[in-house]
């Protein structure tokens, strides 16, 4: 099957579209929250919105390479970094909202929450991974890191698992939504079962050699 | 519908009231959906008249109140109470109602009556959360709650039939709900059809669902954390957007210690949470 690669201008236009959509979407929600129109508890509303946006972006990012491979659209891979950085962007806002508006800068409470609440601990771990991936997303760093870059960026799979458990544990009783996300993630990971099982087998082999 | 009531200055708090629009749009009433905004959307066609509230169990004189009698048998007064949700948000609400103790006294409890059990209406046709576990948060309905009899007889404990000068909106538990201001909100059971005096401690819904997270007593206590979040402080739902500084310290017994601390004199509140 032959597919024509879109022109450079079309790709740039698509990227600008992604930026405009994401940023105006965020701006709109912050406007609602600041003017007290985002439900009766705007703090909860904005935390939930940014958290869910980060998770949705993460799923989208993970969908890129299976789509590119199965539909023979290699140019899609050019969007992966951009989408991945938006995951980090939403995760930053999510954490910032929690500290600024939920805890209202009570840092000792923040430390307590991170240590004592398993779902917050997992969320923070995922955030640390996302931060490392975002920092190393620059092209010259990627080149410098060589094969270590891929090893580090495989942590995205750990991050998505941490994030979805973070979501699952944060829910009071209605687990429908997190369960749907867990199923979607299992689906996305199944596309990579060969890569993941190879990766895990190598790890196990290395450990058993020691 | 407007309600006549006696203004009483006996029970009020210095805190600013939560705006009515928020009191009636931010609700935990899983029978109408497990998200805060859903009860206001799904409960509007809920029929409260005719209603029947049965009072029975270990009493000499069981009786039933119909819809009209909920408003005519006892003097309705206004009580401004703090409401502290176990999820660490809170409101200040001007309730209308009468003391639960007065209703219980009228039924004349027997010497065996040690607890009071409450039950919400079970009507899956009207309550989507009771039809589908997906909507109702996986709870086994009907919702049940309970109090020790001395807690039920405490003058603070209110059977509410209204708020902000009007009858209760359905999403707030019309036509009659419990209000126990020193306990977490889930104790304040909504749309009650049955009040039974019992000898044994009755089962309670959230305790059945997650016993390590929700106890029978559920007294507001800043020193005993929920396993998944701190109870030391809370966010007050007031007017204002994202930048409102609304995090405040949670008070022991939600600030009602003077009236209720004696009830728990000899108890370890970290075990009996």
PDB file of C-alpha atoms in Angstrom, chain B:
ATOM      1  CA  UNK B   1     -42.817  26.131  48.027  1.00  0.00           C
ATOM      2  CA  UNK B   2     -42.453  28.652  50.893  1.00  0.00           C
ATOM      3  CA  UNK B   3     -42.587  27.367  54.449  1.00  0.00           C
ATOM      4  CA  UNK B   4     -43.700  29.073  57.650  1.00  0.00           C
ATOM      5  CA  UNK B   5     -41.152  28.751  60.392  1.00  0.00           C
ATOM      6  CA  UNK B   6     -40.011  30.211  63.664  1.00  0.00           C
ATOM      7  CA  UNK B   7     -36.724  32.121  63.576  1.00  0.00           C
ATOM      8  CA  UNK B   8     -34.575  30.832  66.372  1.00  0.00           C
ATOM      9  CA  UNK B   9     -31.320  32.451  67.325  1.00  0.00           C
ATOM     10  CA  UNK B  10     -30.372  29.522  69.498  1.00  0.00           C
ATOM     11  CA  UNK B  11     -28.626  27.576  66.741  1.00  0.00           C
ATOM     12  CA  UNK B  12     -26.585  29.637  64.407  1.00  0.00           C
ATOM     13  CA  UNK B  13     -22.951  30.018  63.470  1.00  0.00           C
ATOM     14  CA  UNK B  14     -20.841  33.091  62.724  1.00  0.00           C
ATOM     15  CA  UNK B  15     -19.764  31.688  59.343  1.00  0.00           C
ATOM     16  CA  UNK B  16     -21.133  33.111  56.085  1.00  0.00           C
ATOM     17  CA  UNK B  17     -23.907  31.076  54.479  1.00  0.00           C
ATOM     18  CA  UNK B  18     -23.193  28.967  51.405  1.00  0.00           C
ATOM     19  CA  UNK B  19     -25.182  30.504  48.518  1.00  0.00           C
ATOM     20  CA  UNK B  20     -28.496  28.749  47.924  1.00  0.00           C
ATOM     21  CA  UNK B  21     -27.571  28.027  44.286  1.00  0.00           C
ATOM     22  CA  UNK B  22     -24.610  25.944  45.479  1.00  0.00           C
ATOM     23  CA  UNK B  23     -26.515  24.205  48.266  1.00  0.00           C
ATOM     24  CA  UNK B  24     -28.996  22.917  45.709  1.00  0.00           C
ATOM     25  CA  UNK B  25     -26.538  22.019  42.942  1.00  0.00           C
ATOM     26  CA  UNK B  26     -23.657  20.321  44.775  1.00  0.00           C
ATOM     27  CA  UNK B  27     -25.150  17.150  46.212  1.00  0.00           C
ATOM     28  CA  UNK B  28     -24.185  13.636  47.132  1.00  0.00           C
ATOM     29  CA  UNK B  29     -27.393  11.692  46.553  1.00  0.00           C
ATOM     30  CA  UNK B  30     -26.253   8.590  44.682  1.00  0.00           C
ATOM     31  CA  UNK B  31     -29.839   7.476  44.053  1.00  0.00           C
ATOM     32  CA  UNK B  32     -29.810  10.213  41.405  1.00  0.00           C
ATOM     33  CA  UNK B  33     -26.233   9.730  40.195  1.00  0.00           C
ATOM     34  CA  UNK B  34     -22.831   9.667  41.849  1.00  0.00           C
ATOM     35  CA  UNK B  35     -21.503  12.977  40.527  1.00  0.00           C
ATOM     36  CA  UNK B  36     -22.214  16.168  42.433  1.00  0.00           C
ATOM     37  CA  UNK B  37     -24.186  17.851  39.675  1.00  0.00           C
ATOM     38  CA  UNK B  38     -26.316  14.838  38.771  1.00  0.00           C
ATOM     39  CA  UNK B  39     -28.921  14.863  41.580  1.00  0.00           C
ATOM     40  CA  UNK B  40     -30.004  18.397  40.645  1.00  0.00           C
ATOM     41  CA  UNK B  41     -30.398  17.227  37.039  1.00  0.00           C
ATOM     42  CA  UNK B  42     -32.020  13.839  37.636  1.00  0.00           C
ATOM     43  CA  UNK B  43     -34.281  14.479  40.631  1.00  0.00           C
ATOM     44  CA  UNK B  44     -36.527  17.262  39.404  1.00  0.00           C
ATOM     45  CA  UNK B  45     -39.512  15.041  38.596  1.00  0.00           C
ATOM     46  CA  UNK B  46     -39.239  13.136  41.899  1.00  0.00           C
ATOM     47  CA  UNK B  47     -42.708  12.791  43.526  1.00  0.00           C
ATOM     48  CA  UNK B  48     -42.736  13.654  47.232  1.00  0.00           C
ATOM     49  CA  UNK B  49     -46.490  13.954  47.701  1.00  0.00           C
ATOM     50  CA  UNK B  50     -48.036  11.540  48.689  1.00  0.00           C
ATOM     51  CA  UNK B  51     -45.354  10.478  51.167  1.00  0.00           C
ATOM     52  CA  UNK B  52     -45.412   8.217  54.158  1.00  0.00           C
ATOM     53  CA  UNK B  53     -42.906   8.245  57.004  1.00  0.00           C
ATOM     54  CA  UNK B  54     -43.324   5.234  59.302  1.00  0.00           C
ATOM     55  CA  UNK B  55     -42.112   5.432  62.878  1.00  0.00           C
ATOM     56  CA  UNK B  56     -41.979   2.068  64.619  1.00  0.00           C
ATOM     57  CA  UNK B  57     -39.875  -0.710  66.068  1.00  0.00           C
ATOM     58  CA  UNK B  58     -39.264  -0.699  69.819  1.00  0.00           C
ATOM     59  CA  UNK B  59     -41.965   1.870  70.607  1.00  0.00           C
ATOM     60  CA  UNK B  60     -45.293   1.851  72.453  1.00  0.00           C
ATOM     61  CA  UNK B  61     -47.074   4.012  69.896  1.00  0.00           C
ATOM     62  CA  UNK B  62     -45.969   3.518  66.318  1.00  0.00           C
ATOM     63  CA  UNK B  63     -47.360   6.077  63.879  1.00  0.00           C
ATOM     64  CA  UNK B  64     -47.114   7.243  60.313  1.00  0.00           C
ATOM     65  CA  UNK B  65     -46.847  10.785  59.004  1.00  0.00           C
ATOM     66  CA  UNK B  66     -48.190  11.689  55.576  1.00  0.00           C
ATOM     67  CA  UNK B  67     -46.832  14.551  53.471  1.00  0.00           C
ATOM     68  CA  UNK B  68     -48.993  17.282  55.082  1.00  0.00           C
ATOM     69  CA  UNK B  69     -48.245  16.039  58.582  1.00  0.00           C
ATOM     70  CA  UNK B  70     -44.495  16.374  58.028  1.00  0.00           C
ATOM     71  CA  UNK B  71     -45.064  20.126  58.105  1.00  0.00           C
ATOM     72  CA  UNK B  72     -47.959  20.395  60.563  1.00  0.00           C
ATOM     73  CA  UNK B  73     -47.266  18.083  63.500  1.00  0.00           C
ATOM     74  CA  UNK B  74     -44.225  19.827  64.923  1.00  0.00           C
ATOM     75  CA  UNK B  75     -43.145  23.440  65.148  1.00  0.00           C
ATOM     76  CA  UNK B  76     -40.792  24.159  62.252  1.00  0.00           C
ATOM     77  CA  UNK B  77     -37.754  26.233  63.157  1.00  0.00           C
ATOM     78  CA  UNK B  78     -34.738  27.511  61.283  1.00  0.00           C
ATOM     79  CA  UNK B  79     -31.329  26.136  62.245  1.00  0.00           C
ATOM     80  CA  UNK B  80     -28.139  27.372  60.630  1.00  0.00           C
ATOM     81  CA  UNK B  81     -25.668  24.499  60.731  1.00  0.00           C
ATOM     82  CA  UNK B  82     -22.271  23.699  59.284  1.00  0.00           C
ATOM     83  CA  UNK B  83     -22.317  20.622  57.070  1.00  0.00           C
ATOM     84  CA  UNK B  84     -18.966  18.823  56.812  1.00  0.00           C
ATOM     85  CA  UNK B  85     -18.721  16.200  54.091  1.00  0.00           C
ATOM     86  CA  UNK B  86     -16.383  13.244  54.637  1.00  0.00           C
ATOM     87  CA  UNK B  87     -14.770  14.297  51.323  1.00  0.00           C
ATOM     88  CA  UNK B  88     -13.345  17.368  53.121  1.00  0.00           C
ATOM     89  CA  UNK B  89     -15.620  20.082  51.775  1.00  0.00           C
ATOM     90  CA  UNK B  90     -18.192  21.923  53.830  1.00  0.00           C
ATOM     91  CA  UNK B  91     -21.147  24.290  53.642  1.00  0.00           C
ATOM     92  CA  UNK B  92     -23.210  26.450  55.971  1.00  0.00           C
ATOM     93  CA  UNK B  93     -26.912  25.861  55.453  1.00  0.00           C
ATOM     94  CA  UNK B  94     -30.074  27.419  56.919  1.00  0.00           C
ATOM     95  CA  UNK B  95     -32.200  24.321  57.480  1.00  0.00           C
ATOM     96  CA  UNK B  96     -35.866  24.253  58.414  1.00  0.00           C
ATOM     97  CA  UNK B  97     -37.135  21.383  60.495  1.00  0.00           C
ATOM     98  CA  UNK B  98     -37.893  19.985  63.918  1.00  0.00           C
ATOM     99  CA  UNK B  99     -35.936  18.019  66.483  1.00  0.00           C
ATOM    100  CA  UNK B 100     -35.819  14.284  65.833  1.00  0.00           C
ATOM    101  CA  UNK B 101     -36.103  13.836  69.621  1.00  0.00           C
ATOM    102  CA  UNK B 102     -39.621  15.290  69.611  1.00  0.00           C
ATOM    103  CA  UNK B 103     -40.778  12.778  67.019  1.00  0.00           C
ATOM    104  CA  UNK B 104     -39.189   9.877  68.901  1.00  0.00           C
ATOM    105  CA  UNK B 105     -40.724  10.971  72.201  1.00  0.00           C
ATOM    106  CA  UNK B 106     -44.138  10.964  70.626  1.00  0.00           C
ATOM    107  CA  UNK B 107     -43.697   7.289  69.687  1.00  0.00           C
ATOM    108  CA  UNK B 108     -42.729   6.450  73.284  1.00  0.00           C
ATOM    109  CA  UNK B 109     -39.653   4.222  72.958  1.00  0.00           C
ATOM    110  CA  UNK B 110     -39.628   1.034  75.050  1.00  0.00           C
ATOM    111  CA  UNK B 111     -36.785   0.224  77.435  1.00  0.00           C
ATOM    112  CA  UNK B 112     -35.232  -1.948  74.703  1.00  0.00           C
ATOM    113  CA  UNK B 113     -34.785   0.965  72.279  1.00  0.00           C
ATOM    114  CA  UNK B 114     -31.050   1.682  72.108  1.00  0.00           C
ATOM    115  CA  UNK B 115     -30.566   2.682  68.464  1.00  0.00           C
ATOM    116  CA  UNK B 116     -32.498   4.442  65.727  1.00  0.00           C
ATOM    117  CA  UNK B 117     -32.446   3.046  62.192  1.00  0.00           C
ATOM    118  CA  UNK B 118     -33.371   5.113  59.117  1.00  0.00           C
ATOM    119  CA  UNK B 119     -34.231   4.057  55.599  1.00  0.00           C
ATOM    120  CA  UNK B 120     -34.439   6.019  52.330  1.00  0.00           C
ATOM    121  CA  UNK B 121     -37.208   5.419  49.824  1.00  0.00           C
ATOM    122  CA  UNK B 122     -36.588   2.460  47.514  1.00  0.00           C
ATOM    123  CA  UNK B 123     -38.153   3.290  44.149  1.00  0.00           C
ATOM    124  CA  UNK B 124     -35.982   2.254  41.188  1.00  0.00           C
ATOM    125  CA  UNK B 125     -38.546   3.669  38.776  1.00  0.00           C
ATOM    126  CA  UNK B 126     -37.901   7.153  40.081  1.00  0.00           C
ATOM    127  CA  UNK B 127     -34.295   6.742  41.177  1.00  0.00           C
ATOM    128  CA  UNK B 128     -31.912   5.888  38.323  1.00  0.00           C
ATOM    129  CA  UNK B 129     -29.109   5.069  40.756  1.00  0.00           C
ATOM    130  CA  UNK B 130     -31.222   2.250  42.194  1.00  0.00           C
ATOM    131  CA  UNK B 131     -31.908   0.860  38.726  1.00  0.00           C
ATOM    132  CA  UNK B 132     -28.309   0.696  37.620  1.00  0.00           C
ATOM    133  CA  UNK B 133     -25.167   0.037  39.619  1.00  0.00           C
ATOM    134  CA  UNK B 134     -23.274   2.133  37.101  1.00  0.00           C
ATOM    135  CA  UNK B 135     -25.311   5.219  37.986  1.00  0.00           C
ATOM    136  CA  UNK B 136     -25.683   4.509  41.702  1.00  0.00           C
ATOM    137  CA  UNK B 137     -22.018   4.052  42.552  1.00  0.00           C
ATOM    138  CA  UNK B 138     -22.262   0.336  43.340  1.00  0.00           C
ATOM    139  CA  UNK B 139     -24.277   0.843  46.525  1.00  0.00           C
ATOM    140  CA  UNK B 140     -26.845  -1.733  47.665  1.00  0.00           C
ATOM    141  CA  UNK B 141     -30.121   0.146  48.047  1.00  0.00           C
ATOM    142  CA  UNK B 142     -32.134   1.239  49.942  1.00  0.00           C
ATOM    143  CA  UNK B 143     -29.694   3.548  51.705  1.00  0.00           C
ATOM    144  CA  UNK B 144     -29.760   2.939  55.455  1.00  0.00           C
ATOM    145  CA  UNK B 145     -28.310   4.894  58.352  1.00  0.00           C
ATOM    146  CA  UNK B 146     -28.394   4.772  62.121  1.00  0.00           C
ATOM    147  CA  UNK B 147     -27.741   6.655  65.336  1.00  0.00           C
ATOM    148  CA  UNK B 148     -27.392   5.694  68.960  1.00  0.00           C
ATOM    149  CA  UNK B 149     -30.557   6.775  70.786  1.00  0.00           C
ATOM    150  CA  UNK B 150     -28.752   9.406  72.859  1.00  0.00           C
ATOM    151  CA  UNK B 151     -27.374  10.905  69.638  1.00  0.00           C
ATOM    152  CA  UNK B 152     -30.853  10.864  68.125  1.00  0.00           C
ATOM    153  CA  UNK B 153     -32.338  12.584  71.188  1.00  0.00           C
ATOM    154  CA  UNK B 154     -29.694  15.333  71.240  1.00  0.00           C
ATOM    155  CA  UNK B 155     -31.406  18.678  70.626  1.00  0.00           C
ATOM    156  CA  UNK B 156     -29.047  19.416  67.704  1.00  0.00           C
ATOM    157  CA  UNK B 157     -30.301  16.431  65.710  1.00  0.00           C
ATOM    158  CA  UNK B 158     -32.807  17.709  63.212  1.00  0.00           C
ATOM    159  CA  UNK B 159     -35.359  16.238  60.867  1.00  0.00           C
ATOM    160  CA  UNK B 160     -35.254  18.776  58.083  1.00  0.00           C
ATOM    161  CA  UNK B 161     -38.137  19.539  55.740  1.00  0.00           C
ATOM    162  CA  UNK B 162     -36.725  22.682  54.140  1.00  0.00           C
ATOM    163  CA  UNK B 163     -33.845  25.050  53.528  1.00  0.00           C
ATOM    164  CA  UNK B 164     -33.502  28.718  52.684  1.00  0.00           C
ATOM    165  CA  UNK B 165     -37.144  29.330  53.692  1.00  0.00           C
ATOM    166  CA  UNK B 166     -38.613  26.774  51.302  1.00  0.00           C
ATOM    167  CA  UNK B 167     -39.435  23.070  51.248  1.00  0.00           C
ATOM    168  CA  UNK B 168     -36.459  20.856  50.415  1.00  0.00           C
ATOM    169  CA  UNK B 169     -35.555  20.499  46.741  1.00  0.00           C
ATOM    170  CA  UNK B 170     -35.580  16.806  45.768  1.00  0.00           C
ATOM    171  CA  UNK B 171     -31.800  16.715  45.321  1.00  0.00           C
ATOM    172  CA  UNK B 172     -31.374  17.750  48.966  1.00  0.00           C
ATOM    173  CA  UNK B 173     -33.512  14.881  50.247  1.00  0.00           C
ATOM    174  CA  UNK B 174     -37.147  15.985  49.984  1.00  0.00           C
ATOM    175  CA  UNK B 175     -39.514  15.756  51.654  1.00  0.00           C
ATOM    176  CA  UNK B 176     -37.754  14.865  54.905  1.00  0.00           C
ATOM    177  CA  UNK B 177     -34.104  14.213  55.739  1.00  0.00           C
ATOM    178  CA  UNK B 178     -31.870  13.910  58.738  1.00  0.00           C
ATOM    179  CA  UNK B 179     -29.319  16.569  59.712  1.00  0.00           C
ATOM    180  CA  UNK B 180     -26.675  15.636  62.286  1.00  0.00           C
ATOM    181  CA  UNK B 181     -24.288  18.596  62.205  1.00  0.00           C
ATOM    182  CA  UNK B 182     -21.413  17.082  64.209  1.00  0.00           C
ATOM    183  CA  UNK B 183     -21.157  14.033  61.963  1.00  0.00           C
ATOM    184  CA  UNK B 184     -19.951  13.646  58.383  1.00  0.00           C
ATOM    185  CA  UNK B 185     -22.647  14.387  55.826  1.00  0.00           C
ATOM    186  CA  UNK B 186     -23.294  10.790  54.775  1.00  0.00           C
ATOM    187  CA  UNK B 187     -24.978  10.171  58.161  1.00  0.00           C
ATOM    188  CA  UNK B 188     -27.636  12.741  57.243  1.00  0.00           C
ATOM    189  CA  UNK B 189     -29.811  10.334  55.272  1.00  0.00           C
ATOM    190  CA  UNK B 190     -32.222  11.763  52.685  1.00  0.00           C
ATOM    191  CA  UNK B 191     -35.841  11.138  51.622  1.00  0.00           C
ATOM    192  CA  UNK B 192     -36.643   9.039  54.711  1.00  0.00           C
ATOM    193  CA  UNK B 193     -39.579   6.604  54.663  1.00  0.00           C
ATOM    194  CA  UNK B 194     -38.879   4.637  57.830  1.00  0.00           C
ATOM    195  CA  UNK B 195     -37.551   5.325  61.316  1.00  0.00           C
ATOM    196  CA  UNK B 196     -37.217   2.213  63.483  1.00  0.00           C
ATOM    197  CA  UNK B 197     -36.141   2.098  67.109  1.00  0.00           C
ATOM    198  CA  UNK B 198     -33.964  -0.983  67.583  1.00  0.00           C
ATOM    199  CA  UNK B 199     -32.163  -2.916  70.288  1.00  0.00           C
ATOM    200  CA  UNK B 200     -29.088  -3.705  68.164  1.00  0.00           C
ATOM    201  CA  UNK B 201     -26.841  -1.347  66.226  1.00  0.00           C
ATOM    202  CA  UNK B 202     -28.326  -1.101  62.739  1.00  0.00           C
ATOM    203  CA  UNK B 203     -26.280  -1.578  59.548  1.00  0.00           C
ATOM    204  CA  UNK B 204     -25.302   1.641  57.737  1.00  0.00           C
ATOM    205  CA  UNK B 205     -24.713   1.975  54.013  1.00  0.00           C
ATOM    206  CA  UNK B 206     -21.199   3.440  53.706  1.00  0.00           C
ATOM    207  CA  UNK B 207     -19.969   1.284  56.562  1.00  0.00           C
ATOM    208  CA  UNK B 208     -21.118  -1.834  54.682  1.00  0.00           C
ATOM    209  CA  UNK B 209     -19.434  -0.591  51.496  1.00  0.00           C
ATOM    210  CA  UNK B 210     -16.025   0.268  53.000  1.00  0.00           C
ATOM    211  CA  UNK B 211     -15.816  -0.433  56.757  1.00  0.00           C
ATOM    212  CA  UNK B 212     -12.200   0.709  57.103  1.00  0.00           C
ATOM    213  CA  UNK B 213     -13.062   4.083  55.569  1.00  0.00           C
ATOM    214  CA  UNK B 214     -16.484   4.846  57.041  1.00  0.00           C
ATOM    215  CA  UNK B 215     -17.402   3.993  60.635  1.00  0.00           C
ATOM    216  CA  UNK B 216     -20.781   3.826  62.340  1.00  0.00           C
ATOM    217  CA  UNK B 217     -20.143   6.986  64.358  1.00  0.00           C
ATOM    218  CA  UNK B 218     -18.582   9.153  61.618  1.00  0.00           C
ATOM    219  CA  UNK B 219     -18.062  12.062  63.998  1.00  0.00           C
ATOM    220  CA  UNK B 220     -16.207  14.964  62.416  1.00  0.00           C
ATOM    221  CA  UNK B 221     -12.690  14.580  63.798  1.00  0.00           C
ATOM    222  CA  UNK B 222      -9.640  16.452  62.461  1.00  0.00           C
ATOM    223  CA  UNK B 223      -7.327  13.975  64.193  1.00  0.00           C
ATOM    224  CA  UNK B 224      -8.614  10.817  62.545  1.00  0.00           C
ATOM    225  CA  UNK B 225      -7.811  10.866  58.837  1.00  0.00           C
ATOM    226  CA  UNK B 226      -9.730   9.125  56.132  1.00  0.00           C
ATOM    227  CA  UNK B 227      -7.365   6.447  54.774  1.00  0.00           C
ATOM    228  CA  UNK B 228      -7.135   8.350  51.480  1.00  0.00           C
ATOM    229  CA  UNK B 229      -7.070  11.982  52.613  1.00  0.00           C
ATOM    230  CA  UNK B 230      -6.510  14.207  55.606  1.00  0.00           C
ATOM    231  CA  UNK B 231      -9.466  15.366  57.683  1.00  0.00           C
ATOM    232  CA  UNK B 232      -7.459  18.096  59.434  1.00  0.00           C
ATOM    233  CA  UNK B 233      -8.810  20.827  57.171  1.00  0.00           C
ATOM    234  CA  UNK B 234     -11.613  21.363  54.711  1.00  0.00           C
ATOM    235  CA  UNK B 235     -12.599  23.637  51.872  1.00  0.00           C
ATOM    236  CA  UNK B 236     -15.676  25.728  52.524  1.00  0.00           C
ATOM    237  CA  UNK B 237     -17.982  25.979  49.522  1.00  0.00           C
ATOM    238  CA  UNK B 238     -18.820  29.687  49.301  1.00  0.00           C
ATOM    239  CA  UNK B 239     -19.206  32.210  46.561  1.00  0.00           C
ATOM    240  CA  UNK B 240     -16.207  33.076  44.453  1.00  0.00           C
ATOM    241  CA  UNK B 241     -14.111  31.262  41.889  1.00  0.00           C
ATOM    242  CA  UNK B 242     -10.791  29.516  41.770  1.00  0.00           C
ATOM    243  CA  UNK B 243      -8.884  32.097  43.795  1.00  0.00           C
ATOM    244  CA  UNK B 244     -11.145  32.138  46.845  1.00  0.00           C
ATOM    245  CA  UNK B 245      -9.088  31.285  49.920  1.00  0.00           C
ATOM    246  CA  UNK B 246     -11.528  28.807  51.368  1.00  0.00           C
ATOM    247  CA  UNK B 247      -9.368  26.223  53.144  1.00  0.00           C
ATOM    248  CA  UNK B 248     -10.126  26.262  56.870  1.00  0.00           C
ATOM    249  CA  UNK B 249      -9.217  24.073  59.826  1.00  0.00           C
ATOM    250  CA  UNK B 250     -11.718  21.352  60.636  1.00  0.00           C
ATOM    251  CA  UNK B 251     -13.048  21.604  64.180  1.00  0.00           C
ATOM    252  CA  UNK B 252     -13.582  18.655  66.521  1.00  0.00           C
ATOM    253  CA  UNK B 253     -17.219  17.554  66.237  1.00  0.00           C
ATOM    254  CA  UNK B 254     -17.500  20.210  63.512  1.00  0.00           C
ATOM    255  CA  UNK B 255     -17.486  22.853  66.248  1.00  0.00           C
ATOM    256  CA  UNK B 256     -20.374  21.334  68.203  1.00  0.00           C
ATOM    257  CA  UNK B 257     -18.223  19.764  70.935  1.00  0.00           C
ATOM    258  CA  UNK B 258     -19.886  21.745  73.701  1.00  0.00           C
ATOM    259  CA  UNK B 259     -23.217  20.104  72.933  1.00  0.00           C
ATOM    260  CA  UNK B 260     -22.087  16.586  72.037  1.00  0.00           C
ATOM    261  CA  UNK B 261     -18.616  15.722  73.396  1.00  0.00           C
ATOM    262  CA  UNK B 262     -20.223  14.199  76.513  1.00  0.00           C
ATOM    263  CA  UNK B 263     -21.908  11.532  74.401  1.00  0.00           C
ATOM    264  CA  UNK B 264     -18.493  10.011  73.701  1.00  0.00           C
ATOM    265  CA  UNK B 265     -16.808  10.558  77.072  1.00  0.00           C
ATOM    266  CA  UNK B 266     -15.481   7.038  77.528  1.00  0.00           C
ATOM    267  CA  UNK B 267     -14.876   6.111  73.925  1.00  0.00           C
ATOM    268  CA  UNK B 268     -11.690   5.815  71.891  1.00  0.00           C
ATOM    269  CA  UNK B 269     -12.660   7.922  68.900  1.00  0.00           C
ATOM    270  CA  UNK B 270      -9.795   6.652  66.773  1.00  0.00           C
ATOM    271  CA  UNK B 271     -11.292   3.147  67.022  1.00  0.00           C
ATOM    272  CA  UNK B 272     -14.923   4.246  66.938  1.00  0.00           C
ATOM    273  CA  UNK B 273     -14.494   6.511  63.920  1.00  0.00           C
TER     274      UNK B 273
END
